[in-house]
Tab-separated table of C-alpha atoms and ligand atoms in Angstrom:
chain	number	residue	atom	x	y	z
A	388	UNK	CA	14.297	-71.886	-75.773
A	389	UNK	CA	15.677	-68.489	-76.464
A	390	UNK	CA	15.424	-65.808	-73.817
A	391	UNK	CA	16.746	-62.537	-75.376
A	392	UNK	CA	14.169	-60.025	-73.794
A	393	UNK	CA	13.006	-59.653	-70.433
A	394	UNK	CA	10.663	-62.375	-69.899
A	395	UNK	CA	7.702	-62.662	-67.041
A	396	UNK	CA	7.013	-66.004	-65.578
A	397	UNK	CA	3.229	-65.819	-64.851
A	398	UNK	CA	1.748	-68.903	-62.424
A	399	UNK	CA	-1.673	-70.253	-63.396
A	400	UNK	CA	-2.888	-70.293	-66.756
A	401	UNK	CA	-6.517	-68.991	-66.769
A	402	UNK	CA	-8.081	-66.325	-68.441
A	403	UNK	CA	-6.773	-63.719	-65.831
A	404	UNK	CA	-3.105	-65.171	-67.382
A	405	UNK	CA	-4.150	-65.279	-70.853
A	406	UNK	CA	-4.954	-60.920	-70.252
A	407	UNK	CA	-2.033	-60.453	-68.684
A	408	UNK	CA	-0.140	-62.748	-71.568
A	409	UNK	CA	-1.443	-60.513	-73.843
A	410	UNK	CA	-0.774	-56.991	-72.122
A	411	UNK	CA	2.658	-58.189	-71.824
A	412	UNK	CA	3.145	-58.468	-75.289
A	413	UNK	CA	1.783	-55.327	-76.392
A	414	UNK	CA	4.580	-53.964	-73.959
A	415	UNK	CA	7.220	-56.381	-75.666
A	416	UNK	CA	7.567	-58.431	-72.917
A	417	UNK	CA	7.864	-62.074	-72.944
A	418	UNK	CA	5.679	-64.725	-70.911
A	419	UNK	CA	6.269	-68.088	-69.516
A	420	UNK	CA	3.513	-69.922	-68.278
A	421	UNK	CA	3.359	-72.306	-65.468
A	422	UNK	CA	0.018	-74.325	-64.895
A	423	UNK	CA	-0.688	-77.218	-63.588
A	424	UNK	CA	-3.733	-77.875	-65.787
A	425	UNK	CA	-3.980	-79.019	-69.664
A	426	UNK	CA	-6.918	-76.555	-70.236
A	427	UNK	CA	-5.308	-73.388	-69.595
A	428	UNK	CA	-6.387	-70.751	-72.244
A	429	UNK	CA	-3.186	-68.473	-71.156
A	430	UNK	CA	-0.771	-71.377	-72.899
A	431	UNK	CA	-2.201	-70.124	-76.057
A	432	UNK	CA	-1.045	-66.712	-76.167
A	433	UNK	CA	2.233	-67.346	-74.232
A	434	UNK	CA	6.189	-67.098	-75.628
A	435	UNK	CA	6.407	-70.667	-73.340
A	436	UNK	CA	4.428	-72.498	-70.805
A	437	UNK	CA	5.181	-75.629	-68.686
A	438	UNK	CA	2.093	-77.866	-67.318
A	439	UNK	CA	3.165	-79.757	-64.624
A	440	UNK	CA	2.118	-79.795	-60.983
A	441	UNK	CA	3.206	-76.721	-59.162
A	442	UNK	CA	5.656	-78.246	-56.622
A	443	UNK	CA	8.083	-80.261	-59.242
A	444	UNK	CA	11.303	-79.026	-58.241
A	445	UNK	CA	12.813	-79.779	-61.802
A	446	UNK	CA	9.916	-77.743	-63.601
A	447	UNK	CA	10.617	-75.185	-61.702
A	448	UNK	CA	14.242	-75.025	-62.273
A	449	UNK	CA	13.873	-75.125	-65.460
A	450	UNK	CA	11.176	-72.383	-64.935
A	451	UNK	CA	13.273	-69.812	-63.179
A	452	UNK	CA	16.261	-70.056	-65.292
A	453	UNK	CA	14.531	-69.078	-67.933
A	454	UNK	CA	12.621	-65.963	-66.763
A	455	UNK	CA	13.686	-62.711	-64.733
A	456	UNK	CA	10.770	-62.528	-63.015
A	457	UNK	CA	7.622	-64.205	-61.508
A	458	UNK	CA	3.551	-63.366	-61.189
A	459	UNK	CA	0.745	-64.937	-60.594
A	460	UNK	CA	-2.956	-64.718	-61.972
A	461	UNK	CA	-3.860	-67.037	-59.099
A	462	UNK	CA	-3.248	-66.746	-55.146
A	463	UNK	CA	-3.564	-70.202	-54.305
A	464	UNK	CA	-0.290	-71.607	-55.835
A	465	UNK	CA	1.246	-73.626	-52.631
A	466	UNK	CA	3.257	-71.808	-50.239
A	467	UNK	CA	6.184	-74.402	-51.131
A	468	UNK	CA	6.355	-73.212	-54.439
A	469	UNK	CA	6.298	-69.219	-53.841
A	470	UNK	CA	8.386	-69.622	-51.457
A	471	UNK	CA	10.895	-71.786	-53.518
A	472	UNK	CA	10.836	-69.551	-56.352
A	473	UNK	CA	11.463	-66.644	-54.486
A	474	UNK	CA	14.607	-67.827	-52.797
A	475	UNK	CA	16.223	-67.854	-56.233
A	476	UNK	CA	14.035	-64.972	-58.238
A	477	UNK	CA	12.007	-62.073	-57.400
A	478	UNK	CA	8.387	-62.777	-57.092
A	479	UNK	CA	5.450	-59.607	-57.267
A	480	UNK	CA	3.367	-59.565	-55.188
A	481	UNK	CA	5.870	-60.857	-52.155
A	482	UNK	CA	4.253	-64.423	-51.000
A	483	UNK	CA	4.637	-62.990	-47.675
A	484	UNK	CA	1.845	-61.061	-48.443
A	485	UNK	CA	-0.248	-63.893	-49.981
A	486	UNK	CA	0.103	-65.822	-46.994
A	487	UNK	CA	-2.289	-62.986	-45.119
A	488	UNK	CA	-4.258	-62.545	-48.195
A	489	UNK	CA	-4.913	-66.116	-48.984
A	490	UNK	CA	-6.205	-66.756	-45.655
A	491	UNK	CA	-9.544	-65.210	-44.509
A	492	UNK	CA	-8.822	-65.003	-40.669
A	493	UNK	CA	-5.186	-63.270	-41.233
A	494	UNK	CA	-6.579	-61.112	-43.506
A	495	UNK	CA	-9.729	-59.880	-41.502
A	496	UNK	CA	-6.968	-59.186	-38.657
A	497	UNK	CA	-4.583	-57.613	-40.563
A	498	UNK	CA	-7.589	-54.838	-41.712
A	499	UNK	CA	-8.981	-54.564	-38.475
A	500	UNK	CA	-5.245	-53.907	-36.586
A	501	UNK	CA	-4.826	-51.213	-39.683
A	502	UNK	CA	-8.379	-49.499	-38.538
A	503	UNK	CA	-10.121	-50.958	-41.445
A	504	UNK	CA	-13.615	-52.597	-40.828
A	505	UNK	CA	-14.460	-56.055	-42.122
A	506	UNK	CA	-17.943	-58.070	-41.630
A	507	UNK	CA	-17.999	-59.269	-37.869
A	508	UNK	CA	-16.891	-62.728	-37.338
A	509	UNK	CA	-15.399	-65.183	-35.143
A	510	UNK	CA	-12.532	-68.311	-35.844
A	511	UNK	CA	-14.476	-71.087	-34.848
A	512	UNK	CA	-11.362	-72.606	-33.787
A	513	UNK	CA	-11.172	-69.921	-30.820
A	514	UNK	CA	-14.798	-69.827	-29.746
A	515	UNK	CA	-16.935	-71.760	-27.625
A	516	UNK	CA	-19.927	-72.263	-30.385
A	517	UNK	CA	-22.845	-72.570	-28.227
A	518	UNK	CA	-21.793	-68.882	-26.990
A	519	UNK	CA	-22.597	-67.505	-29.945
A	520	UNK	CA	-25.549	-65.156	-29.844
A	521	UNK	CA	-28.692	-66.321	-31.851
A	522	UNK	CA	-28.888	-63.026	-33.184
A	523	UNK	CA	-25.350	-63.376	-35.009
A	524	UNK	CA	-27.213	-65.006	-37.538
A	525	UNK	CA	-28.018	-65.798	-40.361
A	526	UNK	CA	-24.332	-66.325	-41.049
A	527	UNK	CA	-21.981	-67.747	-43.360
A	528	UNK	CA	-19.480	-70.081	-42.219
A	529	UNK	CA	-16.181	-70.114	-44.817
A	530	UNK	CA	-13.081	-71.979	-44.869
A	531	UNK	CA	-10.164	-70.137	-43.811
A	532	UNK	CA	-8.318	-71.021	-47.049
A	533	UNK	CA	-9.281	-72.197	-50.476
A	534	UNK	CA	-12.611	-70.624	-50.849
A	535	UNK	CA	-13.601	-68.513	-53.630
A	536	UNK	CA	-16.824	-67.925	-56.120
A	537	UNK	CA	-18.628	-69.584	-52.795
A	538	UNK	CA	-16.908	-72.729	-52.709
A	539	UNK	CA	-15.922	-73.909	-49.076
A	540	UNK	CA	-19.043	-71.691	-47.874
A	541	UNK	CA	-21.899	-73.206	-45.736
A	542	UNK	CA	-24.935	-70.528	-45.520
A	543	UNK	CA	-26.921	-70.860	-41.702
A	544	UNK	CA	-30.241	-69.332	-41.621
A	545	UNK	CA	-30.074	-69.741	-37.332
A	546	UNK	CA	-28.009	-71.220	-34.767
A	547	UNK	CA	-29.894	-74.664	-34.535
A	548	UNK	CA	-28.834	-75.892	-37.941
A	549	UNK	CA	-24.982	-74.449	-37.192
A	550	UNK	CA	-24.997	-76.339	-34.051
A	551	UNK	CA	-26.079	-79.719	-35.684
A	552	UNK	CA	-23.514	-79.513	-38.397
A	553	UNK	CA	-20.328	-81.581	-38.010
A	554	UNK	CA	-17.431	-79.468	-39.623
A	555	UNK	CA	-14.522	-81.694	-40.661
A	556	UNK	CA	-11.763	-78.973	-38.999
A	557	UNK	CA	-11.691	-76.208	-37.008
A	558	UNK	CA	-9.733	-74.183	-39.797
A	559	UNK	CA	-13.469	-71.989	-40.918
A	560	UNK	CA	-14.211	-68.291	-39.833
A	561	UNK	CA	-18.398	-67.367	-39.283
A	562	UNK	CA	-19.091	-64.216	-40.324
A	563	UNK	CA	-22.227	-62.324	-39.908
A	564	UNK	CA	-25.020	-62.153	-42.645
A	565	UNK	CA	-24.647	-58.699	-44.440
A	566	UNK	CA	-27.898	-57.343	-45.106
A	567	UNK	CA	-25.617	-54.732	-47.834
A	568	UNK	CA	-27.158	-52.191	-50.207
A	569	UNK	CA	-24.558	-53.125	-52.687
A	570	UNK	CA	-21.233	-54.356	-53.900
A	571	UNK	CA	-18.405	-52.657	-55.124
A	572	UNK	CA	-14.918	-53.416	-55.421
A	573	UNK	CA	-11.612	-51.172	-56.519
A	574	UNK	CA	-8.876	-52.254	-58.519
A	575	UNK	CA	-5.706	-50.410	-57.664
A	576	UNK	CA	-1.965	-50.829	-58.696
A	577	UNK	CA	1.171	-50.473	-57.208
A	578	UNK	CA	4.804	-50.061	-58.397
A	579	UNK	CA	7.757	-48.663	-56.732
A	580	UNK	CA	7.004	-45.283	-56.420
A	581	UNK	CA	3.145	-44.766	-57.415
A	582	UNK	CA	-0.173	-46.070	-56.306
A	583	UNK	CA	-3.087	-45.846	-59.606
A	584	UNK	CA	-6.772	-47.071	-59.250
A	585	UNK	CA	-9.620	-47.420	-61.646
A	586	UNK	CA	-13.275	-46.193	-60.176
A	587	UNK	CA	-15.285	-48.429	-58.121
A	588	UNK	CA	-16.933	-50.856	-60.096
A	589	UNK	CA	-20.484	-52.049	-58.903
A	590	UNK	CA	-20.860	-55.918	-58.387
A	591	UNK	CA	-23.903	-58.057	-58.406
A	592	UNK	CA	-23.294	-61.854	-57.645
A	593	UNK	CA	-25.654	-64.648	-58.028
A	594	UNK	CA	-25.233	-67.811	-55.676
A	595	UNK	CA	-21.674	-66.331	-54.672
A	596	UNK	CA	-20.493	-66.065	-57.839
A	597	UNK	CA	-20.234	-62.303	-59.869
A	598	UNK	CA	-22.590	-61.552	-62.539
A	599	UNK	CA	-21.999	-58.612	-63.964
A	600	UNK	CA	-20.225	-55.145	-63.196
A	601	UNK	CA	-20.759	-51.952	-63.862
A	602	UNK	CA	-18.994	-48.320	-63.954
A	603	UNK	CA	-19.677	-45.767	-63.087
A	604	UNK	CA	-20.901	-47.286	-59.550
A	605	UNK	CA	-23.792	-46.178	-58.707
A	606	UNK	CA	-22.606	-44.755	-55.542
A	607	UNK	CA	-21.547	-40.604	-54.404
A	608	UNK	CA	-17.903	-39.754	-55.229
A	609	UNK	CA	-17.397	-39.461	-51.636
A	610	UNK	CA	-17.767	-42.973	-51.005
A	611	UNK	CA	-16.074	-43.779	-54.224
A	612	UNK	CA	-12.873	-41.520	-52.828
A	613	UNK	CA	-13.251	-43.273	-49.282
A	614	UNK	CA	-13.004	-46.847	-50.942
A	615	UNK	CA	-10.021	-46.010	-52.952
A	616	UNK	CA	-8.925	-44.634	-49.766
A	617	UNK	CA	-9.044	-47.504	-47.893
A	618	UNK	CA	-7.624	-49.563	-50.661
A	619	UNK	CA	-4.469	-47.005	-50.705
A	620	UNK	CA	-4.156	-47.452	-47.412
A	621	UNK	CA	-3.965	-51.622	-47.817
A	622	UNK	CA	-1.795	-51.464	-50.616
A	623	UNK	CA	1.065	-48.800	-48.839
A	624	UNK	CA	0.939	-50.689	-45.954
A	625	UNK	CA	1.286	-53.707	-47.227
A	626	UNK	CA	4.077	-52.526	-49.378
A	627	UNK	CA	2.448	-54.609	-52.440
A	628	UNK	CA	3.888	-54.507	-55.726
A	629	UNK	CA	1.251	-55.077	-58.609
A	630	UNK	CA	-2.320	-54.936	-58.888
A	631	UNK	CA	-4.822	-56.116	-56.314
A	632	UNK	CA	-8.824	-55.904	-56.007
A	633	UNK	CA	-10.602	-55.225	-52.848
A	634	UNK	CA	-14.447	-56.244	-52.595
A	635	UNK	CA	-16.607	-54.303	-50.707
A	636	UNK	CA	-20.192	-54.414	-48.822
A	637	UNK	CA	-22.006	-50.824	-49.230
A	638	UNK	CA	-24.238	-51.132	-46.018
A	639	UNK	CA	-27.639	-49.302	-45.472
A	640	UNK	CA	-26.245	-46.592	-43.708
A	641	UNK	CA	-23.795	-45.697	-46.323
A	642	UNK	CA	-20.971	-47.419	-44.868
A	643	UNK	CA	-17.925	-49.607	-46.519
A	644	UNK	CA	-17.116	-53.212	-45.021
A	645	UNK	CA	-14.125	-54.768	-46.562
A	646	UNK	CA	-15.414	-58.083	-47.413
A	647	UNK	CA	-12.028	-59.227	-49.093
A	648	UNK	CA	-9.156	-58.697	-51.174
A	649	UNK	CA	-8.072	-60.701	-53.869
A	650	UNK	CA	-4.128	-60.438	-54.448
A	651	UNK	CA	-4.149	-60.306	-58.255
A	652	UNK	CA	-6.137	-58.578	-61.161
A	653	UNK	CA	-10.116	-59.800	-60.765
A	654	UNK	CA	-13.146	-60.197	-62.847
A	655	UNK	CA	-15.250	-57.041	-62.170
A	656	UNK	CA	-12.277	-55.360	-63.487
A	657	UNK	CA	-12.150	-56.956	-66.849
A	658	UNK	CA	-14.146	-54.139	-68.572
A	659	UNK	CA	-11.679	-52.324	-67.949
A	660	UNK	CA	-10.233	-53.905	-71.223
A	661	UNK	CA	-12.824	-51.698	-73.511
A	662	UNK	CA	-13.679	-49.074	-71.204
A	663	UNK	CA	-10.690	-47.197	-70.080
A	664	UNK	CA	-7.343	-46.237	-71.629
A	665	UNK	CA	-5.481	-48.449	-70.124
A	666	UNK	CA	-6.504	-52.508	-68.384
A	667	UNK	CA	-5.895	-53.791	-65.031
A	668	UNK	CA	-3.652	-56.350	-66.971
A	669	UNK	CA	-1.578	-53.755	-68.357
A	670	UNK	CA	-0.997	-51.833	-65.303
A	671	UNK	CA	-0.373	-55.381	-63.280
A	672	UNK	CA	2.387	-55.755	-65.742
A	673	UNK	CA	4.109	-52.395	-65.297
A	674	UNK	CA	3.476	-52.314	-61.618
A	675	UNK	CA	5.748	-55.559	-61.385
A	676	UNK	CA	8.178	-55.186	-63.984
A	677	UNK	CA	8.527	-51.169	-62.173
A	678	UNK	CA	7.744	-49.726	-65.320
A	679	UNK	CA	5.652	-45.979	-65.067
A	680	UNK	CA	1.793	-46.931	-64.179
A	681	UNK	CA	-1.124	-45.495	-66.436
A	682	UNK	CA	-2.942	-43.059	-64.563
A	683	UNK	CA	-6.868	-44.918	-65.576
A	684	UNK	CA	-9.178	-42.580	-67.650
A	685	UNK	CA	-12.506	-44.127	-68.255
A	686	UNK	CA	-13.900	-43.634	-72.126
A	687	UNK	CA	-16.947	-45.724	-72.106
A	688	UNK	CA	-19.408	-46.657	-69.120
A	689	UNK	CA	-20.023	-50.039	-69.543
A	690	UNK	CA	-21.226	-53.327	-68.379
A	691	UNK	CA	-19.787	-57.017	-68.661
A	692	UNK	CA	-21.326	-59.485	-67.595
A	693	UNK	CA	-19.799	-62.829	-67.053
A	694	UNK	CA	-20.756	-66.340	-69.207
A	695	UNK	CA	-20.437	-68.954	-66.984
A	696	UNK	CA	-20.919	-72.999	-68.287
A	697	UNK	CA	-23.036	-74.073	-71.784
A	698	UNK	CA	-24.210	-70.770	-72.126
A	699	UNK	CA	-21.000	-69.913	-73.876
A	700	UNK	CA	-22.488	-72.097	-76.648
A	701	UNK	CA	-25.310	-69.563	-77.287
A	702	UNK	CA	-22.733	-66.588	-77.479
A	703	UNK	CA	-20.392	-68.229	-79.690
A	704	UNK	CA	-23.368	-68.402	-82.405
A	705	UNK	CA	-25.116	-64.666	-81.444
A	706	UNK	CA	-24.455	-61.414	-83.712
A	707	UNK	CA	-22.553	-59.226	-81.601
A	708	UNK	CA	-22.869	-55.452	-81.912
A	709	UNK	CA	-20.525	-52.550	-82.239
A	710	UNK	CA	-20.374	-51.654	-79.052
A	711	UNK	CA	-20.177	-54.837	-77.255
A	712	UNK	CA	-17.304	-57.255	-76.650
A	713	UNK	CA	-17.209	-60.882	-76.471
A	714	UNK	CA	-14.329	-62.523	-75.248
A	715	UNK	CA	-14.446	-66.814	-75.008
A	716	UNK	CA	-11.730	-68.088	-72.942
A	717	UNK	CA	-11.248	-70.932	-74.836
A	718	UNK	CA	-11.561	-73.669	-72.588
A	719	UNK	CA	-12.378	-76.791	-73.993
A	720	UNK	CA	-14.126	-78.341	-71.328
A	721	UNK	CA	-17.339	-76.985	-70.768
A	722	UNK	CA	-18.834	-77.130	-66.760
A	723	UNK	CA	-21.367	-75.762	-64.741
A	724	UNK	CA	-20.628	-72.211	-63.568
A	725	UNK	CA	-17.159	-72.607	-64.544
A	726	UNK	CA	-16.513	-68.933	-65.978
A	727	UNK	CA	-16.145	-69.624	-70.018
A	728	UNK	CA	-16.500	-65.802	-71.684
A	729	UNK	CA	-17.584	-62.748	-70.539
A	730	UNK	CA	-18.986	-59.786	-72.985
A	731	UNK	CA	-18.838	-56.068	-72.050
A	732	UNK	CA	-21.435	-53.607	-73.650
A	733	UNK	CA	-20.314	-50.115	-73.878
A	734	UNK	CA	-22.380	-46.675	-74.014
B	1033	LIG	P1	-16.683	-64.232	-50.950
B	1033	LIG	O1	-16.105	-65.425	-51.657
B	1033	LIG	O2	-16.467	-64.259	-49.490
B	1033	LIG	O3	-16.287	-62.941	-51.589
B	1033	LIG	O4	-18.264	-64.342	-51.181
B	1033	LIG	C1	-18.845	-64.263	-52.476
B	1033	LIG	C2	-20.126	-63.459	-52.415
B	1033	LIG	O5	-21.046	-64.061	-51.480
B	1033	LIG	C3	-19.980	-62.032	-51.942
B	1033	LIG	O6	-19.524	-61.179	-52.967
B	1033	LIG	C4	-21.397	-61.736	-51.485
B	1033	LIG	O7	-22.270	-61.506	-52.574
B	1033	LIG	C5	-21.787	-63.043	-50.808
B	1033	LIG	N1	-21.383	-62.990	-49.393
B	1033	LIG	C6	-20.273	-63.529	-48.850
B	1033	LIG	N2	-20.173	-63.246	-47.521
B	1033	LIG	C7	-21.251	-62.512	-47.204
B	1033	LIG	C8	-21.728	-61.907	-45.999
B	1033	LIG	N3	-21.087	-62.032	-44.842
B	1033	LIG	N4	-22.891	-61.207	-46.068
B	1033	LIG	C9	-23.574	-61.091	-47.234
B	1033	LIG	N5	-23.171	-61.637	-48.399
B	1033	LIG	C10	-22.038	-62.352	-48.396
């Protein structure tokens, strides 16, 4: 293999890597993937990749001679591994900071010590269940770690069914049933000296898992400016290099709960792709290789709405318009709400 240019070692190999493959190129930067799964659509449009699992010592040698610099698409790549690579390489975003993001309870503390408000919850670990108050619920009860799109989340309409259920560990946060008028979440980027963001985008989910966004949010600019606010405020202190997404509850009264943050680029801001001058991707890439960030303009309102199992069989045959764009990740195996396309549709 011949590494003449700067090269960016990306972890994970899903469509968040294959966008990121690609805005790296268009900046003449070359990738190397490392997944640990045959059907990753990012190995497709990368200078190299490696599939093997993530903690093989020898694969990742070989990995980190051979690139000048590491990302990842996807937060749960095993401590071991971050933490090997970055003894010998510089990794962006620090793992440090993954190990509060990837955990729900550490990062629900780490907002509320910096004044920011979360939903209300408890570590069931730490409380006596039965003290809970019956009118805590409903409630969701998540796993600390490893949850996302709604996996490792049991809903609880009332205390009796919660206090019948056997969990298998004590390692699960309940949090309070939102009763929210609506999502939103804000994309922001960081690099050495600058913080950028993108609007709010607005976020409906179905069963847990996101739909479709939308910009503009439907919201005032007032709360748009306090959410990117509060995401400034996570990303200084934090001192994060790169681009993160934090998901927000718009309550009843107006307010913003900080539901959670997701340590990488994130599907509501993929329509960012068509709809703005410059992608999440793009800026990801120049937050971490400390290039100058795009300051986001948005061209288009738009909506994209995510294809998720055998309905990417009905796209791949359907006449698409002008002003939409379909994107198929490419995956060859084809699951239940596993996310295989999404299309944005401009106006
Ligand atoms: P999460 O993986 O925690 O982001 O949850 C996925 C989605 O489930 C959220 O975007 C919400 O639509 C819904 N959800 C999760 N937690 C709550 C909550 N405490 N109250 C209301 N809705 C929730």
């Amino acid at each position: 293999m011949n590494k003449k240019t700067f090269t960016l070692g990306i972890f994970g190999g899903g469509q968040l890597g294959k966008f990121l493959v690609q805005s790296a190129k268009k900046l003449n930067i070359r990738t190397f993937v490392f997944t640990d799964s045959f059907d990753s659509p990012a190995i497709y449009h990368s200078d190299d990749f490696i599939i093997s699992n993530y903690k093989n010592k020898k694969k990742l040698d070989f990995f980190i001679k051979n690139i000048d610099l590491a990302t990842f698409e996807f937060e749960n790549i095993p401590f071991q591994t971050l933490d090997y690579v970055e003894k010998k390489i510089t990794v962006s975003p620090k793992p440090s900071i993954i190990r509060i993001l990837q955990d729900r309870l550490k990062e629900k503390n780490f907002l509320n010590s910096i004044g920011i408000k979360t939903t209300e919850f408890y570590y069931l670990k730490k409380v006596n269940k039965r003290k809970i108050n019956n009118s805590f619920f409903p409630a969701f009860v998540k796993t600390t770690r490893f949850g996302y799109d709604g996996k490792g989340q049991i809903f609880f309409k009332d205390k009796k069914n919660f206090l019948k259920y056997s969990f298998k560990n004590n390692e699960y946060i309940i949090e309070k049933l939102v009763n929210f008028k609506k999502e939103i979440s804000m994309v922001i980027s960081r690099n050495k000296s600058k913080t950028v963001a993108f609007d709010a985008f607005e976020n409906l989910h179905k069963h847990q898992i996101l739909e479709k966004s939308k910009i503009p949010a439907n919201i005032s600019r007032k709360l748009n400016n306090e959410a990117r606010e509060i995401s400034k405020k996570i990303i200084n202190k934090l001192n994060y290099i790169g681009t993160m997404c934090v998901e927000f509850f718009v309550t009843k009264e107006n307010k913003l709960l900080v539901n959670e943050i997701a340590p990488r680029v994130h599907n509501s801001g993929h329509l960012t792709l068509n709809a703005y001058n410059v992608s999440q991707f793009e800026n990801h890439i120049r937050a971490v290789c400390n290039l100058k960030l795009k300051k986001p303009k948005r061209i288009y309102k738009a909506t994209m709405y995510n294809i998720l199992g055998f309905d990417i069989e009905k796209y791949r045959s359907k006449n698409i318009t002008k002003k939409e764009f379909f994107y198929d990740y490419g995956k060859k195996e084809i699951k239940d709400k596993r996310k295989m396309g999404h299309i944005t549709k401009i106006i």
